[in-house]
Coordinates of C-alpha atoms in Angstrom, one line a residue:
X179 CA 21.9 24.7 19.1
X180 CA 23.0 23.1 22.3
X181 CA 20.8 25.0 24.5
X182 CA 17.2 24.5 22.9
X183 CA 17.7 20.8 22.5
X184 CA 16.1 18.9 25.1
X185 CA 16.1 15.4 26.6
X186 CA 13.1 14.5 24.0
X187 CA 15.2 15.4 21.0
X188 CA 17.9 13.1 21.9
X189 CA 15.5 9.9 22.8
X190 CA 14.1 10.4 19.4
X191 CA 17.4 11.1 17.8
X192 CA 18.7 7.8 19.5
X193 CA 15.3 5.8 19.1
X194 CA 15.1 4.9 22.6
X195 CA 12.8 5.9 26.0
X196 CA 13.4 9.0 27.8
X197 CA 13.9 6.9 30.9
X198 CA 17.0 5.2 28.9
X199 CA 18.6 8.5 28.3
X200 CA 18.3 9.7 31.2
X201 CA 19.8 6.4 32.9
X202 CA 22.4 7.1 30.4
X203 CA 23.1 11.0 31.8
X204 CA 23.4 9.5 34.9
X205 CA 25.6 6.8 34.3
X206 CA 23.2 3.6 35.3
X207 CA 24.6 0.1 34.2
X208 CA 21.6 -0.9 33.1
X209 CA 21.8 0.3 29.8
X210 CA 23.2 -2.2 27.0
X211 CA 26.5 -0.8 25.5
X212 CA 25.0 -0.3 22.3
X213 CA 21.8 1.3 23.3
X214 CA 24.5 3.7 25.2
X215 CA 26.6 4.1 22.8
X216 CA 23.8 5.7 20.3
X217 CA 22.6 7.9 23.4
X218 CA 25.9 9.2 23.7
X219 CA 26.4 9.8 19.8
X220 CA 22.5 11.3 19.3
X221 CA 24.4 13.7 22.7
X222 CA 27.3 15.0 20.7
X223 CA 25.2 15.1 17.3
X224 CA 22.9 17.4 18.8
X225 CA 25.6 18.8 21.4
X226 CA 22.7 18.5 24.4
X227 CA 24.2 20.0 27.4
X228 CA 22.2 17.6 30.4
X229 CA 20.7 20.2 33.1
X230 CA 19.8 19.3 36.7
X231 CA 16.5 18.3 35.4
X232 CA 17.6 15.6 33.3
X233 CA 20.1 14.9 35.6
X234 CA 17.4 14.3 38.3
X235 CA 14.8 12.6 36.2
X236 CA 16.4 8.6 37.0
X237 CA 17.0 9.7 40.5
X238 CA 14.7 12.1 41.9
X239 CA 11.6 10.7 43.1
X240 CA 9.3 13.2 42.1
X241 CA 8.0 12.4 38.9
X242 CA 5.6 14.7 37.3
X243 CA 2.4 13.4 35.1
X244 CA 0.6 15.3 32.7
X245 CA -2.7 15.6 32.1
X246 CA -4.7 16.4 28.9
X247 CA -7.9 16.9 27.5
X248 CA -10.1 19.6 26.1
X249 CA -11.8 21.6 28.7
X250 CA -15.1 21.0 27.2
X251 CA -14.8 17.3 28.8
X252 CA -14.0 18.3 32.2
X253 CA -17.4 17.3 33.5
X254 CA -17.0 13.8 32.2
X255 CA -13.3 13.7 33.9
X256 CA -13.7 15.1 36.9
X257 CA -13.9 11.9 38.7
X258 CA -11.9 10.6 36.7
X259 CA -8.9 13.3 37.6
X260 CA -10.1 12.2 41.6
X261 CA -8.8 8.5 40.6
X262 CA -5.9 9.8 38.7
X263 CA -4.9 12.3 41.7
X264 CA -5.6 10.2 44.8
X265 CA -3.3 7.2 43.2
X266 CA -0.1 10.1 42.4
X267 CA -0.2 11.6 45.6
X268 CA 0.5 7.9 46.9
X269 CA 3.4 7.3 44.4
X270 CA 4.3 10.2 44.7
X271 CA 4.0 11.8 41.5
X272 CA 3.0 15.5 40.9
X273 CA -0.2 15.8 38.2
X274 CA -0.5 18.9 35.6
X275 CA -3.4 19.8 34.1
X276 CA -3.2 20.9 30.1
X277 CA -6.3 21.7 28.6
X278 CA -7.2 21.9 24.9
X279 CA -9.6 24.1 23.6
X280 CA -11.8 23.3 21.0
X281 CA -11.9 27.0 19.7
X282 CA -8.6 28.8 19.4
X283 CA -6.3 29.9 17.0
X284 CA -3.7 28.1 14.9
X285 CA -3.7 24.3 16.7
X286 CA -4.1 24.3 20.0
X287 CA -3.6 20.3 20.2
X288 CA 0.3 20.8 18.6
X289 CA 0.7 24.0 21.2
X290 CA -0.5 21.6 24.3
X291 CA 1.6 18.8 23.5
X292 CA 4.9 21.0 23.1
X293 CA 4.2 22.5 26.2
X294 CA 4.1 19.1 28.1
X295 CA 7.1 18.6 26.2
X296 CA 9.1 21.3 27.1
X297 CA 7.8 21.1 30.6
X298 CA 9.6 18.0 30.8
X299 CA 7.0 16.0 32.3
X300 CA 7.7 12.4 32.5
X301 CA 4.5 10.8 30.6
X302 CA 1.2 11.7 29.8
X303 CA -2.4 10.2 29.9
X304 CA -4.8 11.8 27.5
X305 CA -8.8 11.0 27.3
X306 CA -10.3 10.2 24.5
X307 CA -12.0 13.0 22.4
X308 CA -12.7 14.2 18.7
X309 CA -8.4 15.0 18.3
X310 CA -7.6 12.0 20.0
X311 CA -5.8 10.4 17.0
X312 CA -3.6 13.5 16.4
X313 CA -2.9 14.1 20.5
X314 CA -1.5 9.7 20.0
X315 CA 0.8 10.9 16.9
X316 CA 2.4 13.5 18.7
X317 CA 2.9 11.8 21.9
X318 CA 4.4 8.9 20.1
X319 CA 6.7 11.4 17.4
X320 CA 8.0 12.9 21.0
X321 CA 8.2 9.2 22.3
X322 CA 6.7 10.4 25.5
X323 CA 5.5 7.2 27.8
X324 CA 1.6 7.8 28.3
X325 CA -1.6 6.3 28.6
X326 CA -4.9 7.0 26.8
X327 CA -7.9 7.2 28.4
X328 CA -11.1 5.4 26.6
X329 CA -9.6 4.6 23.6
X330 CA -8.2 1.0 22.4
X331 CA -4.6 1.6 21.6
X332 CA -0.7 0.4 22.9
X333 CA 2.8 0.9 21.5
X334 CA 6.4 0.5 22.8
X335 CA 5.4 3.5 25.1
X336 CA 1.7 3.6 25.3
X337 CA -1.0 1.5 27.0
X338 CA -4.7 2.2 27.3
X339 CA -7.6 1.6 29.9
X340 CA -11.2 1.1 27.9
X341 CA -14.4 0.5 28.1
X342 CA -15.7 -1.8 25.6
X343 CA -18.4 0.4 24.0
X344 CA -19.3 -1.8 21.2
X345 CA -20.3 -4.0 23.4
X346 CA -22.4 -1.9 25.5
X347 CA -24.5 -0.8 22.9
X348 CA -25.1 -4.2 21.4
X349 CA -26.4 -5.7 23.9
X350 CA -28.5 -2.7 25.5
X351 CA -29.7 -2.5 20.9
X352 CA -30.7 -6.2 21.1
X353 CA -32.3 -6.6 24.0
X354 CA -34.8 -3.8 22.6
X355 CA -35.5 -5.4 18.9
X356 CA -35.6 -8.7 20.9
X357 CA -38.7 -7.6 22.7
X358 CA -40.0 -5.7 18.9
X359 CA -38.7 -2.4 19.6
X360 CA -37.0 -1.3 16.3
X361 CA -37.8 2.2 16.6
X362 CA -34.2 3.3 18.3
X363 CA -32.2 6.2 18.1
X364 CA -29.0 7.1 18.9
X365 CA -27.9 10.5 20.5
X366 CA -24.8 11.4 19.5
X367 CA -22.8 14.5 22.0
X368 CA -19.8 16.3 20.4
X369 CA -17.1 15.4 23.0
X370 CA -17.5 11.9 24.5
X371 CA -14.5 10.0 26.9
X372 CA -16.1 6.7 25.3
X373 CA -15.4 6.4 21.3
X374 CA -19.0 7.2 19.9
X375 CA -17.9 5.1 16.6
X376 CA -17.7 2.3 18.8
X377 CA -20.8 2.2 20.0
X378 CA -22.6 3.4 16.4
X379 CA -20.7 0.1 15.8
X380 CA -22.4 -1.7 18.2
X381 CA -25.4 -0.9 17.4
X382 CA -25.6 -1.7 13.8
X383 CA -24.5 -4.9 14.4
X384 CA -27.3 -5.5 16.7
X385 CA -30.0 -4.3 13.7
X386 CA -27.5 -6.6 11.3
X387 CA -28.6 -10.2 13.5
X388 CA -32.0 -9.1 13.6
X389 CA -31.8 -8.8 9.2
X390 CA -32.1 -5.0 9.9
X391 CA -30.6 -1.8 8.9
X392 CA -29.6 0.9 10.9
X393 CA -30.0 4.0 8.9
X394 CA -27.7 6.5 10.2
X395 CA -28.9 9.5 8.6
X396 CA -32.5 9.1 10.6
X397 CA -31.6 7.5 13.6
X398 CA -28.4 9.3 14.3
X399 CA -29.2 12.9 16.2
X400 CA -26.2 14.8 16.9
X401 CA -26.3 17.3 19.2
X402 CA -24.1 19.8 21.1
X403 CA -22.5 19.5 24.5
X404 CA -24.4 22.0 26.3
X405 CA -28.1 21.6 27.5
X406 CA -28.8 25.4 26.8
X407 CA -28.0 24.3 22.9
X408 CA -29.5 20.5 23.2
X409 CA -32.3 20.8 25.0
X410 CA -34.2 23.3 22.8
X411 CA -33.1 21.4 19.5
X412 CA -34.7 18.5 21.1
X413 CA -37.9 20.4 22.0
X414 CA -38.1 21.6 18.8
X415 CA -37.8 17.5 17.7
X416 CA -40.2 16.0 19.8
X417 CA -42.9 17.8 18.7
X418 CA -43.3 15.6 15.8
X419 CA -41.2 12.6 16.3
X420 CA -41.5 9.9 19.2
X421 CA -39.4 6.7 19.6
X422 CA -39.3 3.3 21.5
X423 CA -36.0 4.2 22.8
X424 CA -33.5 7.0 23.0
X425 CA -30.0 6.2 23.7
X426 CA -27.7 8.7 24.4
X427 CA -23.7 8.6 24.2
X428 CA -23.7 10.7 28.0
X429 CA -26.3 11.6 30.7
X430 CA -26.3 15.1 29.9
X431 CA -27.8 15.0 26.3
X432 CA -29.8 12.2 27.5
X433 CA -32.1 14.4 30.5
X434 CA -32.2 17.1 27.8
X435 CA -34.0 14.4 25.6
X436 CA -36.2 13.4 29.2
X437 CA -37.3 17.0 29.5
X438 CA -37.8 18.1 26.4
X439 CA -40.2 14.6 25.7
X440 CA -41.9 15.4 28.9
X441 CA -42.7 19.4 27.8
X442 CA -44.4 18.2 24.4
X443 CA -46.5 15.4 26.7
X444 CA -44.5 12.1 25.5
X445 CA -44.9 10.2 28.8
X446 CA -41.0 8.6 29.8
X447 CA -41.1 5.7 30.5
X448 CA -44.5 5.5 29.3
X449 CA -44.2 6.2 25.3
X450 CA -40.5 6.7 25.6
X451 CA -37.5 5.1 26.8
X452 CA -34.7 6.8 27.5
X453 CA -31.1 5.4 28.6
X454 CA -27.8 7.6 29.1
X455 CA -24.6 7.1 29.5
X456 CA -21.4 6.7 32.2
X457 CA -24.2 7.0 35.4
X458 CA -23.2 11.1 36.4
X459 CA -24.5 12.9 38.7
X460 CA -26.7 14.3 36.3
X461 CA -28.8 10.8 36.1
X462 CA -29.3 11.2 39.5
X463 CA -30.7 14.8 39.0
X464 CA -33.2 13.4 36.2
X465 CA -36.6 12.8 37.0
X466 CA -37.8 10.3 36.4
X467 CA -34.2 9.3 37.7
X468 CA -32.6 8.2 34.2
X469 CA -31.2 4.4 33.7
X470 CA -27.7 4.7 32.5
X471 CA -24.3 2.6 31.9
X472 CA -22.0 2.5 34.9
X473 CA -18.9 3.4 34.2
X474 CA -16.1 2.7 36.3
X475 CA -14.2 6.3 35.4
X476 CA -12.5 6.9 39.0
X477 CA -10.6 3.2 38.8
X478 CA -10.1 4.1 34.7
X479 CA -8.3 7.2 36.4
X480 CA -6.1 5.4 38.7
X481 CA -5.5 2.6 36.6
X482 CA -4.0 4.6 34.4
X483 CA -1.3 5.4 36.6
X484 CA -0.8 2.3 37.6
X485 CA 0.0 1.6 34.0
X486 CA 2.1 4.8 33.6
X487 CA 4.3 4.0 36.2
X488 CA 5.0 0.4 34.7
X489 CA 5.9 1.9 31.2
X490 CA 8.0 4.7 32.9
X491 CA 10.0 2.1 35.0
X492 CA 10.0 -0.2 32.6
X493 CA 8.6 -3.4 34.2
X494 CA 7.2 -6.3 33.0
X495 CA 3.4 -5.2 31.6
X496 CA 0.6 -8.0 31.5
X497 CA -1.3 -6.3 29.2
X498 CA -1.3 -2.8 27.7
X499 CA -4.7 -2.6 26.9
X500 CA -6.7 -3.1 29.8
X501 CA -10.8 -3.4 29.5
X502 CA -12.6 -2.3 32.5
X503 CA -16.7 -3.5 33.2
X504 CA -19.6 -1.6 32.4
X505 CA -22.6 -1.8 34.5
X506 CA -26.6 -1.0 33.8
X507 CA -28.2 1.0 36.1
X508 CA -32.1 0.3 35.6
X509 CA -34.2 3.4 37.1
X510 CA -37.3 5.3 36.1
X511 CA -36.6 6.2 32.4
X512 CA -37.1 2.9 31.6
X513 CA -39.8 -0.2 32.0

């Protein structure tokens, strides 16, 4: 069995961090005799021959991070992948990219992760998306350090950077029943780095202090992640049906809803308000330029390393889950 069992197997064999194991291999005094002493039985138990690689991985400086997230997201992470890059390449650290897909045979998630596993990389930062929950389990089964990327969640070896999307959407929600706009609705996109339950959260607690209800089935519209797809279901829409505002979980949906308003005559700002979300490129792009949350996703990305490093070396940590600001960014889809 010796020669399949890897580094990972005997950190969850001895219940401890890879980095203790490998401190172990490499005879460190860091480690408390106990701790070493189940390292060195989960070693025999499982016969694990130590290669060069988990020789090196206490006392090589490169240190490789993994990336993953389906590919479906990669316009939402570009920048994000700029923050995480720019801030390895000063540690250090080599990145690798591992991308899910959301159509594929068998599950792709458990193929991903295993490869990251094999490939020894020393932790992982994942984004939020619909398999997020099962992409945390296997992480934390493996006991690989990591971070997760727009999603509220630490353990022993995980940390997160988040935005706080309830928030976001409550206040943007009140503001607009404040003023007597109650006819709202939410657009909803299939992938999304921010959790889209958080801000459905938000915003039914914003119709809940004005003594109203949101009604999910009606004010929900979910749509798909490409414009050829959502912008002639929401042509198709606005033929009949007009709101006070349109809010939409990502820019992208949100200039499909701007165009397709404008090609049934539904004047934006006019008879329409429309707001997206994270403040891309593609608000930019809109016209009238769309008003949209800034979202800080380049800092998110090197933040996150920041934050890998400290679980991977085991320092003190302030805080595992770490909130960063949101912004709005009024232009001409609003009043």
């Amino acid at each position: 069995m010796g020669k399949n069992v890897t580094i990972y197997d005997v950190a969850r064999e001895a219940g401890v961090s890879l980095a203790t194991v490998s401190r172990v291999i490499n005879g460190s005094n860091v480690v408390k005799p106990n701790t070493r002493e189940r390292v060195m039985e989960a070693i025999q138990r499982l016969d694990f021959k130590p290669n060069q690689i988990a020789r090196g991985l206490a006392t090589s400086k490169t240190t490789t991070i993994a990336i993953v997230f389906p590919q479906s997201l990669f316009a939402h992470v570009k920048d994000m992948i700029g923050g995480i890059g720019d801030t390895s390449r000063r540690l250090d650290y080599n990145v690798s990219i591992y991308t899910t897909d959301e159509i594929g045979d068998g599950n792709p998630i458990e193929t991903v992760i295993e490869k990251v596993v094999k490939s020894r990389a020393d932790g992982v930062i994942l984004f939020n998306n619909e398999e997020i929950e099962q992409e945390i389990q296997l992480v934390n089964k493996y006991k690989i350090p990591s971070v997760v990327i727009g999603s509220r969640v630490s353990s022993e070896y995980m940390g997160s950077i988040f935005i706080d999307a309830k928030k976001i959407a409550y206040d943007i929600v009140d503001e607009y029943l404040s003023k007597g706009k109650k006819d709202i609705v939410f657009v909803s996109p299939k992938q999304n780095l921010i959790r889209t339950e958080d801000l459905i959260l938000g915003i039914e607690e914003a119709y809940q202090k004005h003594s109203m209800t949101f009604d999910k089935d009606k004010q929900i519209l979910p749509t798909s992640t490409h414009y050829e797809k959502s912008y002639p279901q929401f042509l198709e829409y606005f033929k009949n049906h007009k709101h006070d505002l349109v809010f939409s979980g990502y820019d992208k949906e949100a200039v499909a809803v701007v165009n397709a308003a404008i090609d049934n005559g539904i004047q934006v700002p006019g008879d329409m308000e429309v707001i997206g979300m994270m403040d891309t490129s593609y608000a930019l792009i809109c016209r009238p330029a769309l008003t949209s949350i800034h979202v800080p996703v380049y800092d998110m990305g090197a933040l996150a390393v920041r934050l890998l490093t400290k679980i991977l070396n085991e320092e003190e940590i302030d805080a595992r889950e770490v909130p960063v600001q949101h912004l709005l960014m009024p232009r001409g889809t609003t009043k």
